[in-house]
Coordinates of C-alpha atoms in Angstrom, one line a residue:
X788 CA -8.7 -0.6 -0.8
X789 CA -7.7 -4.1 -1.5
X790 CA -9.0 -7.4 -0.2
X791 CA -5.6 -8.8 2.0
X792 CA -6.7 -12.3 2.4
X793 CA -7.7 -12.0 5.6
X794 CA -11.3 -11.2 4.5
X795 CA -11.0 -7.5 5.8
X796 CA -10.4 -4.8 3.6
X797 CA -7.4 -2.8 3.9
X798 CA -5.6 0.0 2.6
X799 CA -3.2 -0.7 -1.0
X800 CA -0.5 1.0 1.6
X801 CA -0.4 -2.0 3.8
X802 CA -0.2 -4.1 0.4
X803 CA 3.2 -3.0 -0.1
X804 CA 6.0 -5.2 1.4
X805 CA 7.5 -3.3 3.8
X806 CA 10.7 -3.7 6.2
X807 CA 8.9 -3.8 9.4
X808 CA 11.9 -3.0 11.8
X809 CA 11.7 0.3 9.8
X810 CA 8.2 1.4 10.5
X811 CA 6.7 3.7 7.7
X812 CA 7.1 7.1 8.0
X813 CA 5.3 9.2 10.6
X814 CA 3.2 11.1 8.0
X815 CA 2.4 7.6 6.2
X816 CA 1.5 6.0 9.1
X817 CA -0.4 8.8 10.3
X818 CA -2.5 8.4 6.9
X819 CA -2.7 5.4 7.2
X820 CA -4.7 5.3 10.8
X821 CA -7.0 7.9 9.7
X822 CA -7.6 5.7 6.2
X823 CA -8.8 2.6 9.2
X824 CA -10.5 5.0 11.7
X825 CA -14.2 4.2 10.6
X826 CA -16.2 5.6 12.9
X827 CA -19.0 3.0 12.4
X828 CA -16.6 0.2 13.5
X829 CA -14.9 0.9 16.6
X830 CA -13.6 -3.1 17.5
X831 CA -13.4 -4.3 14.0
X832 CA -13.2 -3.1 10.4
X833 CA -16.0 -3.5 7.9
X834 CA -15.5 -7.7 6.1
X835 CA -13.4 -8.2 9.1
X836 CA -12.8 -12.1 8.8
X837 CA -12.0 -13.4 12.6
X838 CA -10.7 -17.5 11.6
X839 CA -8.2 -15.7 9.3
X840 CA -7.3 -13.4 11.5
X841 CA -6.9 -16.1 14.2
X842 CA -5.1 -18.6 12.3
X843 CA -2.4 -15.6 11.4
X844 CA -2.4 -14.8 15.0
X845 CA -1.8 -18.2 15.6
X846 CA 0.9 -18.7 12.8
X847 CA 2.6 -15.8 14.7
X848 CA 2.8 -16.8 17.7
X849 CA 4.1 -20.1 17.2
X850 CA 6.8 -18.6 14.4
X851 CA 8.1 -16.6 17.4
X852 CA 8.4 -19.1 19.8
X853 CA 10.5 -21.4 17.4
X854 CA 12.6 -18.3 17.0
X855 CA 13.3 -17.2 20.1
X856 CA 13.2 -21.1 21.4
X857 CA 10.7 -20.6 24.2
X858 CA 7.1 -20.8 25.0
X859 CA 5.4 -17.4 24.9
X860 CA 2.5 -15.9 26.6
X861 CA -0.3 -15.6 24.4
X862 CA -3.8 -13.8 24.9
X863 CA -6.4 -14.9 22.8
X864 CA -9.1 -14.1 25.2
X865 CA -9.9 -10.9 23.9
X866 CA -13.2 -9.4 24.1
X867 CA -14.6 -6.0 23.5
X868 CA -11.6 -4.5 21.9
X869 CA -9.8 -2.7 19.0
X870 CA -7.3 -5.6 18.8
X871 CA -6.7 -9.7 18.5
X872 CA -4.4 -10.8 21.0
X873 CA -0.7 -10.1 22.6
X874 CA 1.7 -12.3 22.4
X875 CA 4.8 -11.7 25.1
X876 CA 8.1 -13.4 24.5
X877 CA 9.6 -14.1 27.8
X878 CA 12.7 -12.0 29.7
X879 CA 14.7 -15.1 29.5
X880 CA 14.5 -15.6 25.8
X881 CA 15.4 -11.8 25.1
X882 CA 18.6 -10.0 24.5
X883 CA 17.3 -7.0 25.7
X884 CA 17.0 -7.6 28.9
X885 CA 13.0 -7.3 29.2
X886 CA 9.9 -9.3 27.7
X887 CA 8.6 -8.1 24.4
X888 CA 4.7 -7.4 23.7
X889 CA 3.5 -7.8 20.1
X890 CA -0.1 -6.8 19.4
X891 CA -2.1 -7.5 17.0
X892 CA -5.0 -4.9 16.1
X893 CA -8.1 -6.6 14.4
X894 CA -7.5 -3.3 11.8
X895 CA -5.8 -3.7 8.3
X896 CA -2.3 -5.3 9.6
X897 CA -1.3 -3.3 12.3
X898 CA 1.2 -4.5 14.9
X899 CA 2.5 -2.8 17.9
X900 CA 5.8 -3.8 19.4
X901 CA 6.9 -2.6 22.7
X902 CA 9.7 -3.6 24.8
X903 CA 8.4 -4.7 28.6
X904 CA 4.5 -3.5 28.6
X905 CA 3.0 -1.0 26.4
X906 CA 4.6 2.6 27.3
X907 CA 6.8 1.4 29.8
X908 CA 9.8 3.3 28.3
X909 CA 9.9 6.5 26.1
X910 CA 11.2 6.3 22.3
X911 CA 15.1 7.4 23.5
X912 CA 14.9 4.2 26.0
X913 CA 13.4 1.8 23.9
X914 CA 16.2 2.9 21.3
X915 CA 18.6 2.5 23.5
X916 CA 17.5 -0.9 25.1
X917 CA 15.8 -2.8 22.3
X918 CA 18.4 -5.0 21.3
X919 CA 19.1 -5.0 17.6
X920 CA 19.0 -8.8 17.3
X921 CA 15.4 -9.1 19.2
X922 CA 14.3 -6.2 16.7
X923 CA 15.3 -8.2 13.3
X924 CA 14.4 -11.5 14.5
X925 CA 10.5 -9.6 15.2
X926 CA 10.7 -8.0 12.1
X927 CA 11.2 -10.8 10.2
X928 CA 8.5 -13.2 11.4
X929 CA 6.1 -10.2 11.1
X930 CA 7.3 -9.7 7.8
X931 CA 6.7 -12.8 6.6
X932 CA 2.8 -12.8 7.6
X933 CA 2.6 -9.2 6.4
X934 CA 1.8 -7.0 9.5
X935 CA 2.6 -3.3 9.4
X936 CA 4.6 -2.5 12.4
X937 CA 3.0 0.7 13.7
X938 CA 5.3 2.8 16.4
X939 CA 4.5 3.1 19.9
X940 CA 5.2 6.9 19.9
X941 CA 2.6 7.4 17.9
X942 CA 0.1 6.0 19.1
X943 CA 0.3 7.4 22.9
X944 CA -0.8 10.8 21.2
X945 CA -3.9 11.9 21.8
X946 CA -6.7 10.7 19.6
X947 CA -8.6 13.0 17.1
X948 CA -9.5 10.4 15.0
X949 CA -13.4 10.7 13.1
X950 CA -15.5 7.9 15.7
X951 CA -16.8 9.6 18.9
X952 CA -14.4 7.8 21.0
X953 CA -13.4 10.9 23.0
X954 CA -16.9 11.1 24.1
X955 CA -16.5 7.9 26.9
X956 CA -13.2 9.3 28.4
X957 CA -13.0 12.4 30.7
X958 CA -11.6 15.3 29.2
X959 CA -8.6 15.3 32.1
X960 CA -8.1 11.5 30.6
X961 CA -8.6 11.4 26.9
X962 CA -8.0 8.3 24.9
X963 CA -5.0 7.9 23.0
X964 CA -4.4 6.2 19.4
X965 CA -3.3 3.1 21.5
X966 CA -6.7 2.7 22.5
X967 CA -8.3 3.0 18.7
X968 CA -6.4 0.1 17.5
X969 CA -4.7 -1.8 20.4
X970 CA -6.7 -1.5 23.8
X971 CA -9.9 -2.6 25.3
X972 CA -12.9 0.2 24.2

C-alpha cells in the first residue's frame, strides 16, 4: 500500500499510470476490488481524507465541463454511501448521443463511466454507442487526476466480497459490486 495524496491508502496497483480508456484487465481489476473490500469500512477506506477527495472531485468536474464546453450536473450531496459524487455531462454536449455518468467511489481511485445511467445498456451496446471521441476526451481528464477507470460489466456481478454486505439484501436481490464501491449502502 502506498499513501496517494489523497490521505487514503491505496493499493501500489493504482499507483501505476494507467491509460484509463483501457481499463485494467478483468483479473487485475478483480484483485484489485478484493485488495479495497475491507470489511470494517463499508462507506470509506481506512485514512480516507474527504477535502482531498473533494477538491479532486471538484478539479474533475470542472476539467470536464471546460472540455466538453458545458455545465454538468454534479452530486455532491452524497451521504451514506460507497462513493463521492456523479458528475453527468449533458446529451447536448455528447457525441454519443446520450449523457455520460462518471462516479467517483470514496475507495483507492476508482471511477465508473457509464453511458446514460448506470446499467442502462449491456457491454455490446455501450461498445457500440460510446463514441470514441467522448471516451478519450474522459479518459484523459481522469488520467490526469489519476482515477482508475473500473468497467461497468464488472461490477453488476454479484458481490462475494469479505464485508457482510449480502446480509441487508434478500437473497432473490443480492447486492452487486456496483453497490460496494459506487451506490448508496
Amino acid at each position: 500500500m502506498v499513501d496517494h495524496g489523497a490521505g487514503a491508502n491505496v493499493p501500489a496497483e493504482l499507483n501505476r499510470k494507467e491509460k484509463t480508456d483501457m481499463p485494467l484487465d478483468d483479473d487485475r481489476m478483480w484483485a484489485l476490488l478484493r485488495e479495497l473490500d475491507d470489511p470494517d469500512h463499508m462507506a470509506f477506506p481506512r485514512g480516507y481524507d474527504h477535502t482531498a477527495t473533494r477538491a479532486r472531485f471538484d478539479q474533475l468536474a470542472a476539467r470536464l465541463e471546460q472540455r466538453f464546453d458545458c455545465t454538468c450536473s454534479v452530486d455532491r450531496g452524497v451521504q451514506d454511501a460507497s462513493h463521492h459524487g456523479t458528475i453527468v455531462i449533458p446529451t447536448t454536449a455528447t457525441v454519443s448521443g446520450d449523457h455520460i455518468a462518471i462516479r467517483v467511489s470514496n475507495f483507492g481511485n476508482l471511477v465508473a463511466v457509464t453511458l446514460g445511467n448506470p446499467g442502462s445498456y449491456d457491454m455490446e451496446q455501450e461498445e457500440t454507442l460510446f463514441d470514441s471521441a467522448d471516451r478519450h476526451c474522459i479518459a484523459d481528464e481522469l488520467e490526469a487526476l489519476g482515477y482508475v477507470t473500473v468497467s461497468e460489466h464488472l461490477l453488476w456481478t454479484r458481490y462475494d466480497g469479505a464485508s457482510n454486505l449480502a446480509a441487508y439484501y434478500p437473497p432473490e436481490q443480492p447486492p452487486r459490486w456496483w453497490t460496494r464501491f459506487f451506490d448508496y449502502l
